[in-house]
Structures are given as structure tokens and as C-alpha cells.
Amino acid sequence: MSRSRALRVAGTLVVTGLATAYILWRIDLGQTGHVLAHASPGWWLASLAIWVASVWPLSWRWQRLLVSSGVHERLGWLVRTTFVAYAAAQVLPTSLGGDASRIYETARRHPGSRGPVAGTVLLERALGGAATLVLAAAGFALAVGRYSVGGYVWVELAFVVLTVAGAFVLFSTRLHPILHRLRPVLQRVRLESILRDVYLALHAYRTRLRVLGWAFVLTVAVQAVRVLGKCGGTIADINDAIRWAAGLPVPGAPPNPTPAKVISMSLGGRGPCLLSPSTQAAIDDAVAAGVTIVVAAGNEASDASGFLPASCNHVITVAASDYRGHLVTRYSNFGSVVAIMAPGGDVTRDDNADGQNDGVLSMIQGGYARYNGTSMATPHVAGAVALWLAREPHLSPPEVLSRLQETALPRDSTQCPRPCGAGLLQVAKRADTPPPPPPPKAPGLTRTDLAGFLLVLVIAGLGRRRSADARFFAFMAVFTGLVVLLFREELVGPALAPLTLWTARMTVLLLHWVGVEAVQAATVISYPEGFAYEVAYGCVGVLPVVLFTAAVFAYPAALVHRLVAVTIGLPALLALNFSRLVHLFYLGVHNRADFEVWHEYLWRTIILLSIIGLWLSWAYWAERRSTRLASQANGKVGSESHSRFSPFHLSGL
């Protein structure tokens, strides 16, 4: 075995070992084994069989697309590569890591085919998205008249428009002149070659409609089988259960002889509540009947405003705390929709030193087990609510929420580094409650932070070459990782406090200028009739400015051109940020249903695209300007040379 092959094998084993260790580190093996042991073997094996069996037709689809591009490969090798890609996607960021591994392995076996291979993988993604839209449309057709699907229709239409626009960009010849203008910028950053190869590979399929048609039909069929292989309750079932538990009539179900006064919902899914108006309607009906609804915030370590039913109105959303009374940032969701925090446990810690993990002892089939999650925290709050209602049955749901918030034990920024509501649950507020311990002098880094930073270093290390583009991308990767790692409230919050207060004042002035009544108290902007919005450290627009400035100064351009970019770009980004704050407050006052979507998704996307668009526009202008100045300089030198030698030439005559 040659030395290079031995190093490659050793490197593969090291990377595989690290990836396996990372996966084992991120999951709770005991809880996973317990869930598998108590799962239904038949359904588990059936779902596994559907997944394994579907890989073969999808790999055959990939093989046909490769053949149409002139790349021939065995089906067995493509199947193995697909399974490896599934494993890689569990470690690398999202499923793009799996796609990258497929492109890399296949292109290495077929030198010179990088563009066609990447094109086929991207085309598979596009076909999968189009097939999902077709299946969603079929679902809408079946749901019309039975369920409320109004909120989903707009999302479906938006994806349809984006899909049509993407197909137009890839297959239309009318865009060639426009795309040709981007070549100077792409050449400067050394991306023109690979992007041209991929685009041409995808563009060539406009003449291979038969292959595209068969691949699309196969994609729809495989995805339909995968969807039909799943089981579980529907949103309609949950909505009916809410109404029935509240004592409201449900068609086809007998009346509930003992209506509940409090409903505990340790369930949820992705998507804001406004996408399920039927769920919000069921909650509204139950609350109007005097029922208090307590729901879990979710276990994705994300903002709970993007989850259902945690983001619904008139519910009490509960985050999870550990034995110390700290927010469990490892899994618990957080955010402005969270009302309170309660013990949810942490199976990775033993803070009480009893030799057992700090999970919440939970009843299961055949005994008890220690679990953690907001599903364990929610029943604590529901139990406290039930205790109060037993003593004071006249309490309404808003009064219950007020009681919870008034008696909660406040938490500081160390105990709750992310928004966790009014604090930690207390059934009764005691006068002798000890003060919270002082925060540590320096915040620690979580294992997730370190893993993410190491991943950024690996990505940067893979691009270490002596070219300017590699240095630029490596610098931006490391710099972005450091910014994301360090841009935390406990690190930058105190330093940005004056800027946060100034941002709140300017926002109030702008609101008054556009005719919206607003009152400021420190960094909280409130509307007299009930809505309030806090300008946090992340609302001042520092992050977009820092990333844009770093990208400008890391790009190889003249200093004067960089100063032009900063002079124009920074005020533009700050103005965009103030527009965001004013628009969000206006939505919160006049259209609360759209507030969360704009706050969590649309404005973040707009700001990100603005940063990229500003930088690309400036880079294109800088390249054109440098080229023009160089041409003028060459022309001037040529003119001076001619005038200098002309007298000698004439005298020689």
C-alpha cells in the first residue's frame, strides 16, 4: 500500500470515528434504547424496510440522470454512496452535507465530470421539492371542506412561485445575457468555473424532457409511499380532543360528563400557530369556556414562536429547567411566547449527587424511567394550576397566567441566558425565598458551541490553498464562526446596553413620525392598549454590520473602494434595521397574527439577502472600477510614450 493511500485510509477512519463519537455524544443512548425496546417491532421494522427499499429506486433515478449526462456508474456503488450520504447528513449541517459527500465521491471516481455530477444531485433536490408540492396539492384537495387550510394555501402558493422561478432561471435561454454580467465577480472569487459547469449540466436537461418526466414520476411515487408509511394522530384529532376535554360538543363523540378545568398538552410540531387556524380556533373555544391550557415549549433548543401549539395565543407555554433552576439550553425551546419555566430535568447531569441522572421520574409501560424535556415540565405547571383551581374555582385563564407570573422565582441572565418567561414555577411565593446565587465571572461554552466552532475550523482547513479566494472564504468561515459563537447576551449584552437604549429611543421617534403611539420604558417599547416589544441586544443591527464590514475588508480590493462600501453599506443596513423594528411594532399593534412570521422568518431572510446583495453589488462595481482605471492608466502611458518620442522621430527625419 502506497503512503498516500495509507494516509487516505487513516484519515477516513479518523473522520468516521469522530463522526460516530459526535453522534453518540449528541444522543442519550439509555433513553434511545428504552424507546426502541418499548416500540412496536412490527411498525419499527416496517418503517425501516420502507426507508431501505426506497433507496434503490432513488439510486436508480440518480444512475439514469448520470447516464443522460455521460457519466456511467454501477447501481450497487450508487446505493452504497447514498447510504453513506444519509450518515454524513447526521453530522454535517443539514442534508447538504450528505449531498456534498455524494458529489465528492462520484466526481473523484470520474475526473472531469464535476459539473454534471453536481448538476444531477441538485436536480434530484429540485425534483424532490416539486414532488412535495404535488403531494401537498393532493392533500389540500382532500382537505377542502373538511379542515381549515387557509393558512397553508399561501405557503403552498409561495413555494409554487419559487419553484417556477427556479425552473425559469435554470432552463430559460433569455437569462443568458443577465447571467453573463455576473462572470467578472464570479471569476474574481474563483467560482465562475464550477458554477458554469453546474449550470450548463442542469441547463442541458431542457432537451431531455423524457428523462426528467420519468425521474419526476418516480420521485412522486417513492415519496408517496414514504408518507403513507407514517402513522400517528392528525391536527384535527388534537383539535377535537381540546374541545371534547373542555366539554364542548364534537361530532361523532359522546358528550364529556366531566369537563376539564385545565388541559396539559405535552406535544407539538414545527410551524407557527398562524399556519393552523383550526388549532387556534379550538384553543379559543376552550379558553372561552373557562379552561386553562398549558403546553410544552418544545425540545429543539429554538425559539418557541416557530412551533405549534407553543406559539398559539391564550396558552401557557412552558420551558424546561434543570435541578439548579437553570434553563436547559441543551434542548429546551425559549422565546417571547414562553410564559414560565418548570422542572424538565437533564439526564446528562447529576447536580444533586445522588448517583442518578437528573431526569424526571416518569411513568412508562411496565414501570418508571428518568426522562427530560418540556413534556416533563408542562405537567408541573398544570398541577399547580389544578391546585389553585381546586381552592379558587372562579379563577379565569388570564387570572391563572397572572398568578403564575406573579409567584414565579425570577431568573437572571446566567440562569436564563435565553428568554424563559417570568421565571421558575413556584406554587406559593415565600417571603424567605433566598436570593439567586451571584453569576459567575466568565460564562462557559457549551459542548454544542465548541462542536460548531470546530466544524467551522474543519471547513476552513479544507480550503487552505495559496489562492486569494481560498484565503477569503477561509477567513469568512472562521470569522463568522467566531461571531456566532461570541454574539451572546452574557458576553456582548452589557457592552451593547447604551446602543440598545439608543436604538429604542430612535425607534420610538420613528414610530411617532409615522403616526404610531408608543411609550418607552428603558429598552421596552409599549403600546397603551397592551402590546409591548423589547429591544434586545440582537435588535441593534450590529451583527449585519459586522459581517458586511468583514466581507468588504477581507475582499481583495483597493482601500478607497472598501471605504466607499462601508460609507454606503453601513447606513443602508442600519436604516433597514430601523425599518424592521418599526414594521414589527406596527404589526404587533395592528396585525398580531403576522407578527411572528415576520419576526422569525421574513425579516431575517430580508436582512441576510440584503447583506449578500449589497456585497455582491459592491464587488461587481469594484471590479468594473478597477478594470476601467487600469485601462485608463494603460492608455495614458501609451499616449505619453508617443508624445515623448515624437520629437526625436521628427528630428531624425
XYZ file of C-alpha atoms in Angstrom:
653
model
C 0.000 0.000 0.000
C 1.401 3.391 -1.028
C 1.943 6.112 1.543
C -0.764 8.386 0.077
C -3.316 5.548 0.116
C -2.385 4.661 3.705
C -2.845 8.287 4.767
C -6.193 8.428 2.971
C -7.409 5.263 4.699
C -6.192 6.510 8.084
C -7.876 9.867 7.534
C -11.126 8.135 6.579
C -11.038 6.036 9.744
C -10.310 9.089 11.913
C -13.136 11.132 10.379
C -15.521 8.174 10.650
C -14.577 7.676 14.292
C -15.041 11.352 15.105
C -18.401 11.425 13.335
C -19.566 8.340 15.221
C -18.378 9.798 18.516
C -20.212 13.046 17.768
C -23.478 11.199 17.064
C -23.162 9.125 20.242
C -22.329 12.279 22.199
C -25.407 14.144 20.954
C -27.958 11.447 21.825
C -28.996 9.821 25.064
C -28.214 6.148 24.460
C -30.153 4.976 27.519
C -33.312 6.812 26.573
C -32.931 5.805 22.914
C -32.562 2.150 23.852
C -35.546 2.376 26.167
C -37.729 3.895 23.422
C -36.664 1.226 20.926
C -37.219 -1.536 23.466
C -40.806 -0.394 24.088
C -41.608 0.392 20.444
C -43.835 -1.852 18.366
C -41.410 -4.154 16.496
C -43.752 -4.550 13.550
C -44.165 -0.842 12.865
C -40.486 -0.138 13.545
C -39.335 -2.824 11.104
C -41.911 -1.702 8.537
C -40.679 1.896 8.625
C -37.068 0.707 8.387
C -37.952 -1.519 5.429
C -39.683 1.343 3.621
C -36.625 3.556 4.097
C -34.132 0.903 2.929
C -36.271 -0.197 -0.009
C -36.783 3.372 -1.213
C -33.024 3.909 -1.540
C -32.794 1.525 -4.505
C -35.272 3.272 -6.836
C -33.856 6.662 -5.860
C -30.339 5.426 -6.637
C -31.596 4.067 -9.970
C -33.068 7.504 -10.682
C -29.667 9.033 -9.944
C -28.000 6.485 -12.252
C -30.357 7.382 -15.146
C -29.680 11.086 -14.695
C -25.924 10.439 -14.659
C -26.138 8.307 -17.814
C -28.008 11.089 -19.618
C -25.060 13.361 -18.750
C -22.473 10.879 -19.992
C -21.408 9.511 -16.581
C -21.724 5.715 -16.159
C -21.630 4.086 -12.722
C -22.783 0.792 -11.180
C -26.100 0.821 -9.302
C -24.623 -1.007 -6.302
C -21.959 1.661 -5.806
C -24.556 4.432 -6.036
C -26.705 2.670 -3.415
C -23.744 2.446 -1.041
C -22.904 6.102 -1.628
C -26.494 7.097 -0.854
C -26.405 5.240 2.479
C -23.089 6.925 3.309
C -24.664 10.296 2.446
C -27.516 9.612 4.893
C -24.927 9.011 7.624
C -22.952 12.134 6.687
C -26.124 14.216 6.872
C -26.418 13.325 10.569
C -23.104 15.076 11.296
C -22.648 17.793 8.688
C -25.014 20.787 8.617
C -28.434 19.661 7.283
C -28.822 17.287 4.359
C -26.457 19.418 2.259
C -23.604 17.575 3.936
C -24.900 14.295 2.510
C -25.256 15.826 -0.956
C -21.705 17.160 -0.749
C -20.376 13.694 0.089
C -22.180 12.192 -2.926
C -20.799 14.852 -5.252
C -17.258 14.491 -3.902
C -17.115 10.685 -4.032
C -18.654 10.415 -7.509
C -16.580 13.213 -9.033
C -13.419 11.611 -7.646
C -14.256 8.362 -9.480
C -14.996 10.263 -12.693
C -12.404 13.031 -13.213
C -13.617 15.927 -15.315
C -17.295 15.294 -14.529
C -17.609 17.579 -11.526
C -20.249 19.783 -13.145
C -22.555 17.016 -14.430
C -22.349 15.102 -11.125
C -23.191 18.180 -9.060
C -25.952 19.038 -11.527
C -27.640 15.646 -11.162
C -27.592 15.829 -7.355
C -29.054 19.345 -7.366
C -31.643 18.267 -9.922
C -32.689 15.443 -7.594
C -33.261 18.018 -4.852
C -35.360 20.117 -7.216
C -37.410 17.082 -8.281
C -37.982 16.193 -4.627
C -39.248 19.690 -3.898
C -41.580 19.642 -6.899
C -42.898 16.221 -5.897
C -43.575 17.515 -2.386
C -45.630 20.352 -3.867
C -47.672 17.864 -5.910
C -48.372 15.703 -2.850
C -49.254 18.805 -0.814
C -51.689 19.893 -3.514
C -53.320 16.453 -3.380
C -53.583 16.795 0.395
C -55.235 20.199 0.034
C -57.736 18.801 -2.436
C -58.706 16.094 0.061
C -58.845 18.537 2.987
C -61.019 21.222 1.382
C -64.393 21.269 3.085
C -63.193 19.124 5.993
C -60.408 21.166 7.600
C -59.276 24.788 7.682
C -56.347 25.002 5.259
C -56.346 28.740 4.519
C -53.032 29.427 6.246
C -51.252 26.613 4.380
C -52.522 27.663 0.946
C -50.406 30.831 0.948
C -47.301 28.858 1.883
C -48.029 26.379 -0.903
C -48.505 29.176 -3.433
C -45.250 30.816 -2.331
C -43.325 27.572 -2.919
C -45.028 27.112 -6.291
C -43.929 30.601 -7.355
C -40.363 29.957 -6.165
C -40.283 26.612 -7.993
C -41.483 28.152 -11.262
C -38.971 30.982 -10.888
C -36.167 28.483 -10.253
C -37.120 26.447 -13.322
C -37.140 29.634 -15.403
C -33.648 30.562 -14.217
C -32.252 27.086 -14.915
C -33.865 26.293 -18.260
C -34.616 29.616 -19.954
C -32.203 31.000 -22.548
C -33.471 34.562 -22.097
C -31.468 34.977 -18.901
C -28.117 34.225 -20.526
C -27.197 37.923 -21.081
C -28.050 38.760 -17.466
C -26.114 35.797 -16.082
C -23.175 36.699 -18.312
C -22.812 40.017 -16.462
C -22.075 38.156 -13.216
C -18.993 36.467 -14.674
C -16.449 39.150 -13.606
C -17.462 38.898 -9.951
C -17.563 35.103 -10.029
C -14.183 34.973 -11.742
C -12.726 37.201 -9.063
C -13.805 34.840 -6.284
C -12.851 31.775 -8.388
C -16.397 30.407 -8.549
C -17.118 31.024 -12.226
C -15.777 27.690 -13.462
C -17.667 25.357 -11.106
C -20.901 27.368 -11.268
C -20.749 27.455 -15.065
C -20.236 23.685 -15.231
C -23.145 23.029 -12.850
C -25.422 25.489 -14.643
C -24.661 24.005 -18.060
C -25.231 20.495 -16.711
C -28.653 21.487 -15.383
C -29.466 23.617 -18.419
C -28.822 20.639 -20.715
C -31.853 18.847 -19.279
C -34.151 21.253 -21.137
C -33.599 18.928 -24.121
C -34.027 15.741 -22.052
C -37.671 16.098 -21.108
C -38.339 12.367 -21.287
C -35.680 11.618 -18.668
C -36.958 14.439 -16.493
C -40.537 13.196 -16.756
C -39.716 9.619 -15.717
C -37.495 10.841 -12.856
C -40.273 13.113 -11.588
C -42.903 10.350 -11.697
C -40.572 8.003 -9.800
C -39.877 10.708 -7.194
C -43.582 11.309 -6.581
C -44.240 7.575 -6.238
C -41.401 6.978 -3.751
C -42.310 9.988 -1.618
C -45.966 8.966 -1.584
C -45.000 5.513 -0.275
C -42.835 7.086 2.418
C -45.669 9.376 3.529
C -48.188 6.537 3.642
C -45.734 4.538 5.748
C -46.033 7.007 8.638
C -48.742 6.838 11.266
C -49.988 8.927 14.143
C -52.650 11.437 15.063
C -53.632 14.420 12.953
C -54.070 18.054 13.886
C -57.803 17.548 13.500
C -57.663 14.818 16.166
C -55.862 17.182 18.549
C -58.357 19.965 17.910
C -61.287 17.638 18.580
C -59.569 16.425 21.769
C -59.188 20.010 23.030
C -62.863 20.728 22.503
C -64.013 17.404 23.971
C -61.825 17.799 27.084
C -63.286 21.279 27.584
C -66.805 19.850 27.500
C -67.635 21.231 24.059
C -69.571 19.157 21.512
C -67.555 17.129 18.990
C -69.350 15.429 16.063
C -69.292 11.650 16.426
C -68.134 11.677 20.055
C -70.297 11.304 23.171
C -70.554 14.337 25.495
C -67.851 14.665 28.142
C -69.554 14.185 31.537
C -66.584 15.644 33.485
C -65.120 18.613 31.551
C -61.581 19.608 32.484
C -60.633 22.946 34.006
C -57.003 22.619 32.913
C -55.596 20.857 29.826
C -51.949 19.750 29.675
C -50.513 19.306 26.167
C -47.057 17.738 26.048
C -46.999 17.639 22.265
C -46.119 19.836 19.347
C -44.605 20.248 15.926
C -42.746 22.731 13.754
C -44.526 25.720 12.298
C -46.091 28.842 13.834
C -49.654 28.671 15.059
C -50.922 31.012 12.369
C -50.422 28.176 9.880
C -53.093 26.191 11.742
C -56.070 28.485 12.315
C -58.176 25.440 13.198
C -55.939 24.756 16.217
C -56.122 28.379 17.335
C -59.906 28.256 16.969
C -60.112 25.118 19.148
C -57.932 26.780 21.804
C -60.024 29.953 21.697
C -63.217 27.928 22.163
C -61.779 26.059 25.145
C -60.434 29.215 26.819
C -63.781 30.951 26.266
C -65.324 28.040 28.180
C -63.043 28.842 31.143
C -60.405 26.148 30.529
C -56.702 26.900 31.129
C -54.415 25.299 28.527
C -50.773 24.540 29.378
C -48.476 23.493 26.514
C -44.846 22.403 26.115
C -42.434 24.855 24.509
C -40.643 22.090 22.578
C -37.261 20.367 22.697
C -35.372 21.803 19.710
C -33.319 24.458 21.556
C -35.003 27.018 19.288
C -37.401 29.929 19.537
C -40.780 28.515 20.541
C -42.554 31.007 18.271
C -41.837 28.626 15.397
C -43.674 25.683 16.974
C -47.277 24.574 17.348
C -49.172 24.849 19.743
C -46.482 26.653 21.776
C -46.889 29.812 19.671
C -50.697 29.918 19.859
C -52.483 32.721 21.656
C -54.155 32.201 25.061
C -51.973 29.242 26.066
C -49.384 28.986 28.855
C -46.138 27.893 27.175
C -43.657 26.148 29.480
C -39.860 25.895 29.103
C -37.724 23.358 30.999
C -35.291 23.903 33.887
C -32.717 21.578 35.453
C -32.088 20.720 39.135
C -30.330 24.080 39.659
C -33.297 26.017 38.305
C -31.430 26.986 35.129
C -32.895 26.863 31.632
C -31.784 23.623 29.954
C -30.261 25.251 26.887
C -29.271 21.816 25.584
C -32.830 21.097 24.442
C -35.484 23.476 25.800
C -37.140 25.950 23.454
C -37.297 29.575 24.563
C -38.502 32.981 23.428
C -41.090 35.670 23.920
C -44.013 33.221 23.784
C -42.723 31.310 26.835
C -44.718 32.230 29.947
C -42.854 30.326 32.655
C -40.214 27.678 33.316
C -40.655 24.457 35.298
C -38.541 21.372 36.121
C -37.960 19.358 32.978
C -34.816 17.515 34.058
C -31.474 16.865 32.409
C -30.352 13.260 32.007
C -26.782 14.400 31.259
C -26.250 15.913 34.749
C -26.262 14.808 38.394
C -26.318 18.114 40.264
C -27.797 16.596 43.436
C -25.002 13.960 43.549
C -27.381 11.062 44.260
C -25.747 8.749 41.737
C -28.697 9.043 39.336
C -29.122 11.351 36.376
C -31.331 14.397 36.939
C -34.110 13.281 34.642
C -37.731 13.499 35.796
C -39.019 10.140 37.032
C -41.812 9.317 34.585
C -44.350 6.517 34.418
C -43.993 4.215 31.431
C -45.406 0.893 30.379
C -44.096 -1.598 32.901
C -42.580 0.801 35.408
C -40.720 4.103 35.604
C -37.845 5.788 33.777
C -35.961 9.088 34.001
C -36.763 11.362 31.080
C -36.092 15.008 30.306
C -37.967 17.518 28.180
C -40.552 20.257 28.190
C -43.091 17.424 28.190
C -41.952 16.767 31.769
C -42.045 20.470 32.689
C -45.591 21.074 31.424
C -47.370 18.753 33.921
C -45.678 20.591 36.818
C -47.388 23.811 35.756
C -50.669 22.040 35.009
C -50.581 20.519 38.506
C -50.004 23.915 40.122
C -52.898 25.358 38.121
C -55.148 22.478 39.187
C -54.235 23.096 42.835
C -55.179 26.767 42.581
C -58.429 25.998 40.756
C -59.372 23.478 43.449
C -59.123 26.249 46.034
C -60.367 29.109 43.868
C -62.557 27.671 41.089
C -63.602 31.152 39.948
C -60.129 31.935 38.501
C -60.212 32.612 34.754
C -57.386 31.556 32.373
C -55.926 35.113 32.258
C -56.018 35.282 36.061
C -54.250 31.921 36.275
C -51.489 33.183 33.970
C -51.150 36.340 36.057
C -50.891 34.243 39.246
C -48.145 32.094 37.710
C -46.131 35.122 36.657
C -46.547 36.926 39.967
C -45.367 33.967 42.054
C -42.553 32.841 39.732
C -38.993 32.929 41.055
C -37.084 35.474 38.927
C -34.062 34.247 36.993
C -31.034 36.283 35.913
C -29.249 36.186 32.565
C -26.908 33.434 33.739
C -29.725 31.165 34.889
C -31.789 32.035 31.810
C -29.353 33.015 29.019
C -32.332 32.965 26.646
C -35.856 34.293 27.296
C -37.697 31.877 29.597
C -40.748 33.853 30.706
C -41.447 35.197 34.185
C -39.055 32.756 35.875
C -39.158 29.415 37.672
C -42.501 27.954 38.787
C -43.472 28.479 42.442
C -46.837 27.319 43.722
C -46.715 29.895 46.537
C -44.374 32.847 46.811
C -42.486 32.789 50.115
C -41.107 35.841 51.861
C -37.958 33.981 52.906
C -37.012 32.878 49.405
C -33.218 33.042 49.224
C -31.756 35.396 46.623
C -30.359 33.798 43.497
C -26.640 32.990 43.599
C -24.299 35.553 42.043
C -23.475 34.911 38.390
C -20.029 33.526 37.543
C -17.392 35.968 36.354
C -16.996 34.339 32.963
C -19.641 32.362 31.051
C -18.717 28.876 29.964
C -19.013 27.444 26.493
C -21.415 24.600 25.864
C -20.376 21.450 24.053
C -22.605 22.436 21.134
C -20.765 25.760 20.829
C -17.398 24.033 20.773
C -18.577 21.412 18.271
C -19.910 24.111 15.951
C -16.662 26.087 16.177
C -14.582 23.009 15.450
C -16.773 22.277 12.427
C -16.087 25.794 11.132
C -12.343 25.228 11.585
C -12.566 21.953 9.663
C -14.399 23.669 6.807
C -11.804 26.427 6.762
C -8.971 23.904 6.852
C -10.343 22.070 3.820
C -9.959 25.261 1.784
C -6.354 26.019 2.731
C -4.676 26.785 -0.548
C -2.411 29.608 -1.647
C -5.086 31.352 -3.699
C -6.793 34.613 -2.749
C -10.278 33.124 -2.991
C -9.383 30.291 -0.598
C -7.970 32.751 1.924
C -11.079 34.912 1.618
C -13.519 32.033 2.196
C -11.397 30.549 4.985
C -11.251 33.905 6.762
C -15.011 34.466 6.403
C -15.765 30.944 7.659
C -13.614 31.347 10.773
C -14.754 34.927 11.369
C -18.450 34.039 11.023
C -17.987 31.107 13.388
C -16.340 33.335 15.976
C -19.043 35.993 15.671
C -21.863 33.466 16.039
C -20.030 31.854 18.948
C -19.364 35.103 20.826
C -22.525 37.051 19.983
C -24.285 36.024 23.194
C -26.149 38.149 25.678
C -23.824 37.418 28.585
C -20.789 38.411 26.505
C -21.936 41.387 24.417
C -25.167 42.398 26.168
C -23.554 44.754 28.748
C -21.269 46.334 26.141
C -24.201 46.969 23.799
C -26.514 48.294 26.533
C -26.016 52.008 25.600
C -26.533 51.214 21.916
C -29.629 49.163 22.758
C -31.119 52.074 24.699
C -30.299 54.488 21.854
C -31.932 52.115 19.349
C -35.096 52.007 21.460
C -35.222 55.820 21.590
C -34.735 56.176 17.839
C -37.413 53.554 17.183
C -39.903 55.462 19.336
C -39.119 58.679 17.451
C -39.674 56.931 14.123
C -42.926 55.420 15.382
C -44.177 58.860 16.383
C -43.105 60.183 12.978
C -45.224 57.558 11.161
C -48.153 58.206 13.486
C -47.985 55.152 15.796
C -48.437 55.848 19.501
C -45.617 54.300 21.563
C -44.210 54.683 25.072
C -40.628 53.845 26.068
C -39.518 52.448 29.407
C -35.771 51.677 29.239
C -35.487 49.252 26.275
C -39.166 48.228 26.291
C -41.460 49.939 23.776
C -45.148 49.520 24.570
C -48.478 50.434 23.064
C -51.032 51.897 25.506
C -53.585 49.224 24.615
C -51.492 46.218 25.526
C -48.708 45.334 23.066
C -45.064 45.580 24.193
C -41.799 44.959 22.350
C -38.365 44.766 23.975
C -35.352 45.967 22.015
C -32.767 43.353 22.943
C -29.044 43.299 22.174
C -29.742 41.426 18.939
C -32.048 44.188 17.657
C -29.454 46.943 17.281
C -28.218 45.796 13.856
C -24.621 45.162 14.937
C -24.415 41.619 13.555
C -25.263 42.517 9.902
C -22.899 45.494 10.048
C -20.017 43.405 11.421
C -20.448 40.620 8.850
C -20.754 43.060 5.928
C -17.713 45.061 7.052
C -15.631 41.909 7.465
C -16.594 40.666 3.996
C -15.676 44.052 2.489
C -12.239 44.351 4.130
C -11.386 40.693 3.521
C -12.075 41.060 -0.205
C -9.005 41.951 -2.327
C -9.946 45.454 -3.498
C -8.495 48.938 -3.307
C -8.744 50.705 0.048
C -10.758 53.570 -1.405
C -13.268 51.091 -2.823
C -13.590 49.459 0.587
C -14.237 52.809 2.222
C -16.959 53.505 -0.349
C -18.632 50.201 0.540
C -18.558 50.958 4.264
C -19.777 54.529 3.752
C -22.799 53.390 1.747
C -23.468 49.924 3.178
C -23.462 50.623 6.907
C -26.099 53.402 6.852
C -28.205 51.285 4.498
C -28.110 48.280 6.856
C -28.859 50.421 9.912
C -31.780 52.067 8.106
C -33.065 48.625 7.149
C -32.828 47.521 10.776
C -34.846 50.535 11.972
C -37.417 49.795 9.280
C -37.634 46.264 10.657
C -38.241 47.474 14.227
C -40.894 49.985 13.184
C -42.656 47.472 10.946
C -42.655 44.759 13.625
C -44.104 47.110 16.230
C -46.775 48.237 13.768
C -47.661 44.589 13.080
C -47.783 43.826 16.793
C -50.288 46.639 17.283
C -52.471 46.156 14.216
C -51.933 42.602 12.929
C -50.612 40.293 15.624
C -51.225 37.185 13.518
C -48.466 38.182 11.066
C -46.034 39.410 13.726
C -44.323 36.087 14.475
C -43.815 35.137 10.827
C -42.205 38.486 10.007
C -40.172 38.486 13.226
C -38.817 34.949 12.976
C -38.587 34.301 9.239
C -39.254 37.069 6.736
C -37.185 39.905 8.229
C -34.243 37.626 8.956
C -34.325 36.466 5.340
C -34.599 40.043 4.057
C -31.595 41.193 6.108
C -29.485 38.192 5.057
C -30.308 38.722 1.378
C -29.605 42.444 1.773
C -26.127 41.737 3.148
C -25.367 39.359 0.275
C -26.876 41.687 -2.322
C -25.002 44.740 -1.049
C -21.711 42.877 -1.014
C -22.172 41.365 -4.499
C -23.205 44.745 -5.949
C -20.192 46.436 -4.393
C -17.803 43.676 -5.530
C -19.135 43.940 -9.090
C -18.745 47.736 -9.015
C -15.236 47.494 -7.555
C -14.169 45.054 -10.281
C -15.576 47.287 -13.033
C -13.955 50.352 -11.470
C -10.553 48.684 -11.130
C -10.691 47.456 -14.726
C -11.632 50.920 -16.019
C -8.853 52.617 -14.035
C -6.319 50.081 -15.269
C -7.399 50.652 -18.890
C -7.172 54.410 -18.478
C -3.725 54.077 -16.928
C -2.507 51.909 -19.821
C -3.922 54.368 -22.354
C -2.285 57.302 -20.612
C 1.082 55.572 -20.582
C 0.777 54.821 -24.281
C -0.136 58.460 -25.076
C 2.761 59.822 -23.019
C 5.157 57.450 -24.726
C 4.045 58.631 -28.161
C 4.375 62.346 -27.312
C 7.787 61.800 -25.729
C 9.315 60.036 -28.717
C 7.636 62.028 -31.487
C 10.121 64.983 -31.391
C 13.064 62.630 -31.677
C 11.395 60.896 -34.563
C 10.778 64.152 -36.402
C 14.315 65.421 -35.837
C 15.650 62.229 -37.246
C 13.859 62.984 -40.445
